[in-house]
Short mmCIF file of C-alpha atoms in Angstrom, two decimals:
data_model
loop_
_atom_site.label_atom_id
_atom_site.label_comp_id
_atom_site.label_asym_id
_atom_site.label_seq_id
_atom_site.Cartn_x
_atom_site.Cartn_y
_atom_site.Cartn_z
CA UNK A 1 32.24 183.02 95.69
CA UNK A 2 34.60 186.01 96.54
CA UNK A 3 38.36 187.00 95.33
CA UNK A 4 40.10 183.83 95.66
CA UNK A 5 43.70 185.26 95.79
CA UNK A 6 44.61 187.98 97.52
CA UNK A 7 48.26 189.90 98.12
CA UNK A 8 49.59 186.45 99.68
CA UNK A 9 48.02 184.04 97.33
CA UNK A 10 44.65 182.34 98.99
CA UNK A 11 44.43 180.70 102.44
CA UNK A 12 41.65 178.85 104.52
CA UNK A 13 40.62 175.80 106.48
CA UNK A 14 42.40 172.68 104.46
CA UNK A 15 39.88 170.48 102.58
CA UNK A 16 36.74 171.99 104.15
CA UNK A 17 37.52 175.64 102.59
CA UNK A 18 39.93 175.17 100.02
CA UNK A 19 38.12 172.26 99.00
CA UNK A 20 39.31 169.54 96.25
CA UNK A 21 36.69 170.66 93.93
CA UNK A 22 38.25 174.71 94.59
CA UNK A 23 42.03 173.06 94.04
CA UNK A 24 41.09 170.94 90.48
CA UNK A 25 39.32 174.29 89.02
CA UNK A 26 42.87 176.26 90.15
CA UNK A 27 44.62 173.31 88.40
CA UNK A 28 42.56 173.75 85.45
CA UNK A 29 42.83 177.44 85.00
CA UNK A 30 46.28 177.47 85.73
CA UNK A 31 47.40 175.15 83.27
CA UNK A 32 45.03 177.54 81.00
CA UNK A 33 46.49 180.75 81.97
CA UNK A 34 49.95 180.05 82.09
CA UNK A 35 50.53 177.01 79.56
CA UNK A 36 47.74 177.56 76.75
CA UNK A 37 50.86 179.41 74.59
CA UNK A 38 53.10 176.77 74.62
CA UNK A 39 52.76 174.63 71.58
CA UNK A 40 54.00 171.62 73.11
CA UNK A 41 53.30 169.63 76.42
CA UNK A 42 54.11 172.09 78.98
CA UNK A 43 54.15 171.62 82.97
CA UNK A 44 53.31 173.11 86.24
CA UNK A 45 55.87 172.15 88.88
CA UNK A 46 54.09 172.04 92.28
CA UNK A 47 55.48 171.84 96.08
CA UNK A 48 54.25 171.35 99.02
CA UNK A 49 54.94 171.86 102.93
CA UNK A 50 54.50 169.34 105.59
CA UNK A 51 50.63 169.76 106.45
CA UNK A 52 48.92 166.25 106.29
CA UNK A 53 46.47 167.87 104.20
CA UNK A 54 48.61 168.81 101.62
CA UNK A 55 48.82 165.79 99.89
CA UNK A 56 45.09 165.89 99.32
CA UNK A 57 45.58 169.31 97.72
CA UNK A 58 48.12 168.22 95.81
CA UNK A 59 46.47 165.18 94.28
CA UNK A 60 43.45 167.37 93.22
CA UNK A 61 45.52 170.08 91.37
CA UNK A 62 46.97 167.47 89.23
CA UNK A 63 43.54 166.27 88.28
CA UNK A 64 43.31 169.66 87.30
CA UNK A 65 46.33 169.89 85.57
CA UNK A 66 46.52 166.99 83.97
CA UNK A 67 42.76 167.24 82.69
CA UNK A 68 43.84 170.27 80.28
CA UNK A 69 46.65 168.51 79.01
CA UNK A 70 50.04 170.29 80.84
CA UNK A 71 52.07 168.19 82.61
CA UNK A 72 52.46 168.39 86.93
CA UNK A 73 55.94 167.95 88.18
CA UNK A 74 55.55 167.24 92.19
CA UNK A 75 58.99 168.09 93.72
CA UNK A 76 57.26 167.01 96.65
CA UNK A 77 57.61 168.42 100.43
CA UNK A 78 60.18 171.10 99.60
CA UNK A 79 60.28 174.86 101.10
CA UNK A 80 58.56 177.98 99.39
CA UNK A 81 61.71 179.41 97.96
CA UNK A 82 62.89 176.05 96.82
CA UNK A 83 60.13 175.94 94.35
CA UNK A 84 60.25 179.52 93.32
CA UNK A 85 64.08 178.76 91.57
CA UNK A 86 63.15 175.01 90.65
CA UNK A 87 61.00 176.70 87.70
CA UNK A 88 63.14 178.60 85.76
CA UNK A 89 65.90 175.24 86.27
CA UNK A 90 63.32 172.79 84.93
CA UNK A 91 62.17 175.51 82.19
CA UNK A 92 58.38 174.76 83.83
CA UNK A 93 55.31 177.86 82.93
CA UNK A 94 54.96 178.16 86.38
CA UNK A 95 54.41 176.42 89.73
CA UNK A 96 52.01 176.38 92.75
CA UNK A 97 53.27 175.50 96.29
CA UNK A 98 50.84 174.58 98.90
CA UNK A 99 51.34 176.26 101.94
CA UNK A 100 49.76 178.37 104.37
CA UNK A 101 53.52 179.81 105.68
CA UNK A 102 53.06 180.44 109.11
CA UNK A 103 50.01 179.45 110.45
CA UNK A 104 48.20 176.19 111.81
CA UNK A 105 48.39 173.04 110.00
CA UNK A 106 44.59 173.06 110.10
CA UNK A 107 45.19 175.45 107.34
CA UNK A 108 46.54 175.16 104.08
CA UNK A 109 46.98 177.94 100.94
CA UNK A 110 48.02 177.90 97.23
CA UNK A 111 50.33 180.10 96.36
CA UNK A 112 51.48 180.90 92.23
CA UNK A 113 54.47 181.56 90.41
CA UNK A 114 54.98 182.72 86.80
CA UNK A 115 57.79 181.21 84.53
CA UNK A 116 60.81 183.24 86.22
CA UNK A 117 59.61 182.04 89.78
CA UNK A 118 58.39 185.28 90.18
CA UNK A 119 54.81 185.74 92.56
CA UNK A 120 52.20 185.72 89.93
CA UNK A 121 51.17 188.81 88.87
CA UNK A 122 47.34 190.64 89.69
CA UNK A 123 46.51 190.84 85.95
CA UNK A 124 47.28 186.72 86.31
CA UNK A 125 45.45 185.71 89.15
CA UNK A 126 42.56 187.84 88.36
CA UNK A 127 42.25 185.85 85.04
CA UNK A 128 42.16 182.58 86.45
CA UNK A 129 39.59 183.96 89.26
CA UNK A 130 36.92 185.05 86.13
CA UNK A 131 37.64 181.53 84.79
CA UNK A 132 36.47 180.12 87.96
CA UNK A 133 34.10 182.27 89.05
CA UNK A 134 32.25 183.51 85.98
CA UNK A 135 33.11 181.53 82.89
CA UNK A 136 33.56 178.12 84.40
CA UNK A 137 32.57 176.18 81.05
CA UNK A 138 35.80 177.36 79.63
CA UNK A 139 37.33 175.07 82.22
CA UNK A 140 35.50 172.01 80.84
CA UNK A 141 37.86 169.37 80.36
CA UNK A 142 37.76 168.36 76.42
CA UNK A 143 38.39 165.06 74.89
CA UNK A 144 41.88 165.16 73.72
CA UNK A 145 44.60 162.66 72.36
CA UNK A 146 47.16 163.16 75.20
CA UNK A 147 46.17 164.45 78.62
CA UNK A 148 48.96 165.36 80.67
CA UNK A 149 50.76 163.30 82.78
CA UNK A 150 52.46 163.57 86.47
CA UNK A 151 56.03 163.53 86.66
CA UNK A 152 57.84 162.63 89.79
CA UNK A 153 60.96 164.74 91.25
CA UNK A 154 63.01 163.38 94.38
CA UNK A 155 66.00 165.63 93.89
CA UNK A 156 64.48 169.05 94.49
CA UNK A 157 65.41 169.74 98.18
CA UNK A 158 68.83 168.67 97.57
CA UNK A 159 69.47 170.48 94.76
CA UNK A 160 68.27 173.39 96.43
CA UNK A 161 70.68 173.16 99.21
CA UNK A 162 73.70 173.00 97.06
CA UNK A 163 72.12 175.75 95.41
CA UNK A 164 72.25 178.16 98.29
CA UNK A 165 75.66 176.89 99.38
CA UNK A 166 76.77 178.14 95.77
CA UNK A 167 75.47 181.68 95.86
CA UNK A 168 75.83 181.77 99.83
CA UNK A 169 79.78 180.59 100.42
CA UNK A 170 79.68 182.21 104.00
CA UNK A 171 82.47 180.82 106.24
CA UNK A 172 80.77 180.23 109.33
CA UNK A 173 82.97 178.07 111.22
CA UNK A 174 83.51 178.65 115.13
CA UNK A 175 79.81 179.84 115.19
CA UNK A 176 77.47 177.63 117.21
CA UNK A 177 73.65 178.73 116.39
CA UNK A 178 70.57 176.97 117.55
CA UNK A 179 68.17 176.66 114.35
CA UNK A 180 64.25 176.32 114.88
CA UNK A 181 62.54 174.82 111.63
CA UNK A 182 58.84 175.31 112.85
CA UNK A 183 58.70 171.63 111.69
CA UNK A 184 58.22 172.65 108.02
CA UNK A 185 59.57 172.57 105.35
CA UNK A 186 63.25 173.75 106.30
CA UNK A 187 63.81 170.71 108.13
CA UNK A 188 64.31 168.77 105.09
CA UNK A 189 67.39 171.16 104.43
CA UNK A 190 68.47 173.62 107.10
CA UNK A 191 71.04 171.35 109.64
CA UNK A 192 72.70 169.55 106.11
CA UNK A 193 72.91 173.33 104.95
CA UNK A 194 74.57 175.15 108.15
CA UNK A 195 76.30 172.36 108.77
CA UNK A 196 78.34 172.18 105.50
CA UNK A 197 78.91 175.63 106.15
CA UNK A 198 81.11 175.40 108.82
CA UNK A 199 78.35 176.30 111.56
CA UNK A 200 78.06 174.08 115.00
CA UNK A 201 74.13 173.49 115.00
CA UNK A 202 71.44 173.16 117.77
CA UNK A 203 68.46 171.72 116.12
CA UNK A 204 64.46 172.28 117.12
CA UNK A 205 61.41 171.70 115.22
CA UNK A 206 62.58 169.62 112.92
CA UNK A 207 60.68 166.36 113.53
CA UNK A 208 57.21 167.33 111.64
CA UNK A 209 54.53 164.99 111.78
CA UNK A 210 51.87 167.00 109.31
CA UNK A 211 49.84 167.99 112.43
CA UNK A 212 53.20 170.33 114.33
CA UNK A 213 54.04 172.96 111.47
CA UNK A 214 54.60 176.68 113.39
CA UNK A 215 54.38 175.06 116.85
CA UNK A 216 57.46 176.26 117.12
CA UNK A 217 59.71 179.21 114.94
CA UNK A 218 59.26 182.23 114.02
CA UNK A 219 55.70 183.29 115.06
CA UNK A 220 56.33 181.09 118.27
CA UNK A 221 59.93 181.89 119.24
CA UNK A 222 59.88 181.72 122.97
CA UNK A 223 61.04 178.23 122.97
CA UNK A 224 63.92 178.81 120.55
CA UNK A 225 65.23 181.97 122.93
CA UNK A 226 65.72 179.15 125.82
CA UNK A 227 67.48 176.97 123.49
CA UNK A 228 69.92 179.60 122.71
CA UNK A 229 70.75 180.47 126.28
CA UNK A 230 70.93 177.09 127.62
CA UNK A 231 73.00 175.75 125.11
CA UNK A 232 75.31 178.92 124.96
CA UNK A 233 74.60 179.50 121.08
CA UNK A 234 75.99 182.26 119.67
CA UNK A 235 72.55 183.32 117.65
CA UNK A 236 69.44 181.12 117.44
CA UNK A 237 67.76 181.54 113.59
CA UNK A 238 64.19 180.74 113.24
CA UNK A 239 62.20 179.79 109.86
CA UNK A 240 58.26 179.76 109.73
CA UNK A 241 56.52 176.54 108.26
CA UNK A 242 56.89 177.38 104.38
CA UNK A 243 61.00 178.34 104.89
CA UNK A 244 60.27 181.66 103.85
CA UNK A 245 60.47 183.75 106.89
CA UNK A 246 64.02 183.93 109.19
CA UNK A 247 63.87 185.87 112.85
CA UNK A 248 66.73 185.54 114.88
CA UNK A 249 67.64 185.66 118.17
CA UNK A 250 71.01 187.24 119.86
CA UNK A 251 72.91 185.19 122.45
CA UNK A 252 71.18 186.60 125.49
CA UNK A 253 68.16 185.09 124.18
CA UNK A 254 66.45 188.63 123.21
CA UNK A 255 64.31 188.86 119.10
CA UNK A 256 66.65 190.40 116.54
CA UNK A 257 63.13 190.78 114.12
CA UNK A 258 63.20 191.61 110.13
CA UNK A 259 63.84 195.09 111.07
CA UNK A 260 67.66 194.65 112.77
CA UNK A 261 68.43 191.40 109.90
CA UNK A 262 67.50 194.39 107.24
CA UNK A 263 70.14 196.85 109.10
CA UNK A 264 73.14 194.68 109.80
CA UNK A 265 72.85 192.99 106.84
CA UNK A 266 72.51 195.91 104.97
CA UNK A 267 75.59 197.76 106.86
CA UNK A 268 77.56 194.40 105.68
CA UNK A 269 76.44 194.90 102.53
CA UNK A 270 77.53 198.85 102.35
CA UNK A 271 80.82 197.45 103.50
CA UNK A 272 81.04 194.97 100.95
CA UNK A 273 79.90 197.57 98.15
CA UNK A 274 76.95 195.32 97.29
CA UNK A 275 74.20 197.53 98.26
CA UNK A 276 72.80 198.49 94.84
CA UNK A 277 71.66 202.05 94.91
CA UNK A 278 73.28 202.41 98.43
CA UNK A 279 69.63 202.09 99.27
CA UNK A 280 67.11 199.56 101.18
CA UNK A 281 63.30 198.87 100.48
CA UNK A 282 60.63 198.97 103.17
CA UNK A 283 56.67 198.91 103.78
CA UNK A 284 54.69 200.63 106.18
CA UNK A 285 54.84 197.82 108.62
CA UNK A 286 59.10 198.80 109.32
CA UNK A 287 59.50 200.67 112.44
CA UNK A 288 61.13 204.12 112.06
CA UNK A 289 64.08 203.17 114.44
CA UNK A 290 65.00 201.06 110.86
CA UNK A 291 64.68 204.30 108.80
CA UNK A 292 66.45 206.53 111.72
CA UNK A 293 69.41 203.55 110.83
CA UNK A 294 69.47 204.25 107.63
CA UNK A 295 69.55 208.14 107.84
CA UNK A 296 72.41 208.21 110.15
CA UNK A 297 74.42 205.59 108.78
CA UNK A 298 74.00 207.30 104.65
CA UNK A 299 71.62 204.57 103.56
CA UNK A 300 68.52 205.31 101.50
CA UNK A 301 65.14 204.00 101.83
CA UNK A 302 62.38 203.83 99.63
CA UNK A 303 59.05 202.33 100.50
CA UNK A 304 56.63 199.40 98.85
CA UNK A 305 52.76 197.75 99.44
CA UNK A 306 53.14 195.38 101.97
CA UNK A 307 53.70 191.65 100.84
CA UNK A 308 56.15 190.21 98.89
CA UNK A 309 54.71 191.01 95.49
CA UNK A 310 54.26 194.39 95.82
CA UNK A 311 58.15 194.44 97.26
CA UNK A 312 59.68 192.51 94.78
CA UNK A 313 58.20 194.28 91.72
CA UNK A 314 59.33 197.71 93.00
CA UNK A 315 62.48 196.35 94.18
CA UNK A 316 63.49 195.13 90.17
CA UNK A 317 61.87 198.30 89.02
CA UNK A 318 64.39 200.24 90.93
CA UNK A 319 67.43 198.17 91.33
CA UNK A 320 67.09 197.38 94.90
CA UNK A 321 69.53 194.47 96.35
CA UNK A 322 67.97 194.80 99.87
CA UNK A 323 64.26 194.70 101.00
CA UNK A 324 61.67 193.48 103.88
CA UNK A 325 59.56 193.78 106.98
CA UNK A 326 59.68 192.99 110.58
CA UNK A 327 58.18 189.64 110.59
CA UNK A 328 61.26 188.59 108.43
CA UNK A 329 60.19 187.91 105.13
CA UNK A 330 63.48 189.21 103.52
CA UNK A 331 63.97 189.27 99.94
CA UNK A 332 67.30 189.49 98.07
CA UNK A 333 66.82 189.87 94.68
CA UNK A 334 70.25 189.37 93.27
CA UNK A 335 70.76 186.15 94.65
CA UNK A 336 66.58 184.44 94.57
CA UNK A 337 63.52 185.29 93.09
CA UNK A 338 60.94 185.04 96.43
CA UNK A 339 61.71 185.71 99.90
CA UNK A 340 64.17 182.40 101.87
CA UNK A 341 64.30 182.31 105.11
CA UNK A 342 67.57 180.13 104.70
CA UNK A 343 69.95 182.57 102.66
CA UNK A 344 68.24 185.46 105.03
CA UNK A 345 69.78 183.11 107.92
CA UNK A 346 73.33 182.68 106.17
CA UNK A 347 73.80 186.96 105.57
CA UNK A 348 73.01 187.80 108.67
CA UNK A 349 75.97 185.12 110.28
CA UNK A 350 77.78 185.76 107.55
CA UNK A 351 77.59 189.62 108.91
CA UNK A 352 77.72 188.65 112.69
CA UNK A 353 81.22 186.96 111.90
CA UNK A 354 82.58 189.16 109.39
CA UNK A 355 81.92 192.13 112.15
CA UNK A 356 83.60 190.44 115.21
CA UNK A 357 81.11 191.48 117.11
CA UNK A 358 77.97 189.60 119.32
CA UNK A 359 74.92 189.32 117.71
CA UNK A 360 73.52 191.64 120.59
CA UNK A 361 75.96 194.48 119.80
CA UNK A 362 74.85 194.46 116.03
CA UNK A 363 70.87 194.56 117.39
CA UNK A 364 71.57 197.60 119.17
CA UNK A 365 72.48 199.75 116.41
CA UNK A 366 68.52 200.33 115.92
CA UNK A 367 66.91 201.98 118.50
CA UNK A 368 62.74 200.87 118.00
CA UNK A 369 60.28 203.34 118.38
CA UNK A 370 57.11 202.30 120.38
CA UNK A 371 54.17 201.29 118.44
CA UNK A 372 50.59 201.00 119.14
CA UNK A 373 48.00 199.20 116.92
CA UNK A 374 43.99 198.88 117.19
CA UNK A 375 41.80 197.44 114.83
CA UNK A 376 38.24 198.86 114.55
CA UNK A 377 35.84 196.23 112.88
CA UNK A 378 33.42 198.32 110.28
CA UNK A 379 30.25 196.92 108.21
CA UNK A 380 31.43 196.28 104.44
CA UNK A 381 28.76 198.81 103.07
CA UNK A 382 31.42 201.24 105.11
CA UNK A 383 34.44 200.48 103.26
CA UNK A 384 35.96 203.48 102.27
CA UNK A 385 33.79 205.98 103.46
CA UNK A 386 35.72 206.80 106.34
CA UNK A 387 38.41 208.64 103.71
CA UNK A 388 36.05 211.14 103.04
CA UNK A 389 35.12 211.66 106.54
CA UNK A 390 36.68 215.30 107.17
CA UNK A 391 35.90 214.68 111.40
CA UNK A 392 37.93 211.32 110.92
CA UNK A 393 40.90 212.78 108.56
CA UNK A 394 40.98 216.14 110.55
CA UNK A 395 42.00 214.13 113.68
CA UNK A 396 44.79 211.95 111.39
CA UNK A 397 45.57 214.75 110.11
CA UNK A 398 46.35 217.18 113.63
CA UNK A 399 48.26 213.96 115.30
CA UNK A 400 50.63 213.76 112.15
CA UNK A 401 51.91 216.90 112.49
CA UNK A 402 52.07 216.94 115.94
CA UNK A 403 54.48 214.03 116.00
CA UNK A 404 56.31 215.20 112.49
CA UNK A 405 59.64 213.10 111.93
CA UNK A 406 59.43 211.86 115.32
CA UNK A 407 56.71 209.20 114.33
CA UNK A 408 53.81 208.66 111.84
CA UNK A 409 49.95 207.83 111.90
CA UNK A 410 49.18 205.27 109.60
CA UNK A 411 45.28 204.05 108.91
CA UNK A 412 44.39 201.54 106.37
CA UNK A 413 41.87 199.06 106.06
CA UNK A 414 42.73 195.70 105.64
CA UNK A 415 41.35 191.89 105.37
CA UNK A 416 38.41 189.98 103.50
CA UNK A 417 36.17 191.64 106.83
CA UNK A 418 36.53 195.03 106.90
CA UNK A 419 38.53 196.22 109.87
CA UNK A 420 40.23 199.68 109.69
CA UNK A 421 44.21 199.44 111.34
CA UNK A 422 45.41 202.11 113.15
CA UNK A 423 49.08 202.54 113.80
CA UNK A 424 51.04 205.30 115.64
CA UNK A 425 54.80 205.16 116.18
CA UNK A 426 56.41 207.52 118.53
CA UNK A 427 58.62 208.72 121.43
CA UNK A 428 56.51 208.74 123.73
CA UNK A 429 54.25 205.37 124.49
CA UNK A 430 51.63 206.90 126.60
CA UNK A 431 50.83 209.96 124.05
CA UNK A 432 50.36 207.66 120.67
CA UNK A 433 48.15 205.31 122.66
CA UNK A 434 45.66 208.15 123.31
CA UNK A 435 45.99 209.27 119.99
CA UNK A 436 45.65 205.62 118.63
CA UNK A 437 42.33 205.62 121.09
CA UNK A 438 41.32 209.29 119.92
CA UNK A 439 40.92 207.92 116.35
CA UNK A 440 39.49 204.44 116.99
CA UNK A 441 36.93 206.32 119.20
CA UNK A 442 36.13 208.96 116.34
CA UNK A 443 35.87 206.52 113.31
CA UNK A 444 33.37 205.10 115.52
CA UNK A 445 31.30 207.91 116.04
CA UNK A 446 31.21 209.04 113.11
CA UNK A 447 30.44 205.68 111.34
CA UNK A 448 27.61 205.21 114.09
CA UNK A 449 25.97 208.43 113.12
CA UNK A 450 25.77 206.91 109.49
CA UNK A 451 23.80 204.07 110.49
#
């Protein structure tokens, strides 16, 4: 067996992959890892999305849990962010939500928090993966007095509503939106929530079944765009199948992605002197038109890994208030402790109405640089190699300063099987594709010649 988590928590095919037997030993070594210092009965809250399979997952991490003697609290089907500030409220050592966000429902993940609904830390999850992996008879279950027991919450959802109502007050009356809840998990919340915010609401995706999550929303928006035009909605939001992602769309029906929601809600924010540091975090994966926004308009930017651990960390390390990517996995620190597609959806109509102005005007104020992308499959004994290529680094190197401020090269490797990313933003479309091409072609010369 291989690294169970990686920068998103773990994900594969539901029962066949991440297999009962997989989801009792997580069980068991998180109730070890994250409630062996409590003296008392401790517990594990866990959530869930709206995957048929989930339930099956679920059942086998309280065996786990239970089997070590901590206590699982099942808030049931609930969205990602819900559980994230449900832990610190019910005082829990942590929680685990079962979800694979935005893909399939043939899929399913497991996803952990610490004690302050914080994404569990590397040092964390690397603990529990020796426990599985290479000291399994530490995760025996021993004959104790009191094993733990499962504890039943039907109040989560709700409480989480009225929970973003309370640090979200927008006014948005006279708005009429169209909102898409991939039929996931925000369909349990999202048309009480905009609703009792003043907002006239369109709803789509919101009938899940356990086999429909992200046939619709935010990876699949096409749909939602015709709802917003046909129904003369102001904005259309979008939420993927965990609730933790928000993309938008204007009222001509055209994406507003994670890259305009970070702008104009972080030009609102300027305005309303909340933007800590008078500064925005972003990853490699933000276009430069966002960073061009920032420049011009006296915001400053300071970049983080990719994924919402990596963002969050540096964003309380340096007082950020503001942080994201493109595929709209917005985080606001002040106000939650994991990325919510939800509050991400109230700022940025709280912003559209406080500006006067149509959701397509606000868009505009980025202009996107083009972007090409091209992944070049390698062999795993290559990993890394390529860095030390000078043929390969030369070429990054040359095509870097050719484009200077006016774009950037960036290569990376990425995934359980190896592939190397290359990504060029630019002016001009037509050069960074050759460039894009040049390097794809030369990484795999060069690693031919090594064969």
């Amino acid at each position: 067996m291989g690294r169970i988590f990686g920068k998103n928590g773990m994900r594969g095919i539901a029962v066949t992959e991440i297999t009962c037997e997989l989801a009792m030993q997580i069980g068991r070594a998180a109730a070890k890892v994250l409630a062996s210092h409590k003296e008392k009965s401790a517990k594990i809250l866990i959530g869930k999305d709206m995957r048929s399979s989930s339930d099956t997952i679920e059942a086998a991490l309280c065996a786990g849990i239970c089997s070590m003697g901590a206590d699982a609290e099942l808030l049931g089907e609930i969205p990602v962010p819900a559980l994230a500030w449900q832990i610190k409220q019910r005082e829990a050592c942590g929680g685990i939500m079962i979800t694979a966000s935005y893909v399939g429902a043939e899929f399913s993940g497991i996803k952990m928090f610490s004690s302050y609904g914080y994404r569990l830390g590397d040092d964390r999850e690397e603990e529990m993966e020796r426990l599985i992996i290479d000291d399994p008879d530490k995760l025996e279950p021993k004959q104790r007095k009191r094993y733990g027991r499962i504890l039943q919450c039907e109040t989560a959802a709700d409480e989480y509503a009225e929970h973003l109502k309370e640090i979200a007050p927008a006014d948005l009356s006279d708005i009429k939106i169209a909102v898409d809840c991939a039929n996931g998990a925000a369909s349990l919340t999202a048309e009480k929530l905009f609703t009792a915010l003043g907002a006239e609401v369109v709803m789509m995706g919101n009938t899940p079944d356990g086999l429909n999550i992200n046939s619709s929303g935010s990876t699949k928006i096409e749909s939602l765009m015709t709802c917003v035009t046909e129904n003369n909605c102001q904005c259309g939001i979008a939420f993927d199948g965990g609730g933790e992602r928000c993309l938008a769309v204007d009222e001509e029906g055209s994406l507003v992605d994670g890259d305009v929601i970070m702008a104009v809600c972080a030009e609102h924010m300027k305005a309303q002197g909340t933007l800590r540091n008078n500064s925005i975090l972003v990853t490699q994966a933000n276009n430069l038109g966002l960073l061009r926004f920032a420049r011009e308009n006296g915001i400053g930017t300071a970049s983080a890994p990719t994924g919402e651990r990596g963002m969050m960390r540096r964003m309380l390390e340096c007082g950020f208030s503001i942080g994201g990517d493109p595929s709209g996995s917005i985080i606001f620190p002040d106000d939650a402790p994991s990325a919510d597609g939800q509050l991400t959806g109230i700022r940025l109509l709280e912003a559209m109405k406080a500006s006067g102005r149509k959701m397509s005007e606000l868009a505009s104020v980025i202009e996107k640089s083009p972007q090409v992308m091209i992944n070049v499959p390698i062999e795993k004994n290559f990993r890394e190699v390529w860095k030390n290529d000078r043929a390969i680094t030369s070429v990054i190197d040359e095509f870097e300063s050719i484009l200077g401020e006016e774009g950037r090269v960036i290569v990376r490797e990425t995934g359980k099987e190896p592939v190397i990313r290359i990504r060029i933003e630019g002016r001009d479309f037509s050069a960074i594709n050759k460039m894009a091409l040049h390097i794809a072609e030369t990484i795999k010369d060069r690693l031919e010649m090594r064969d």
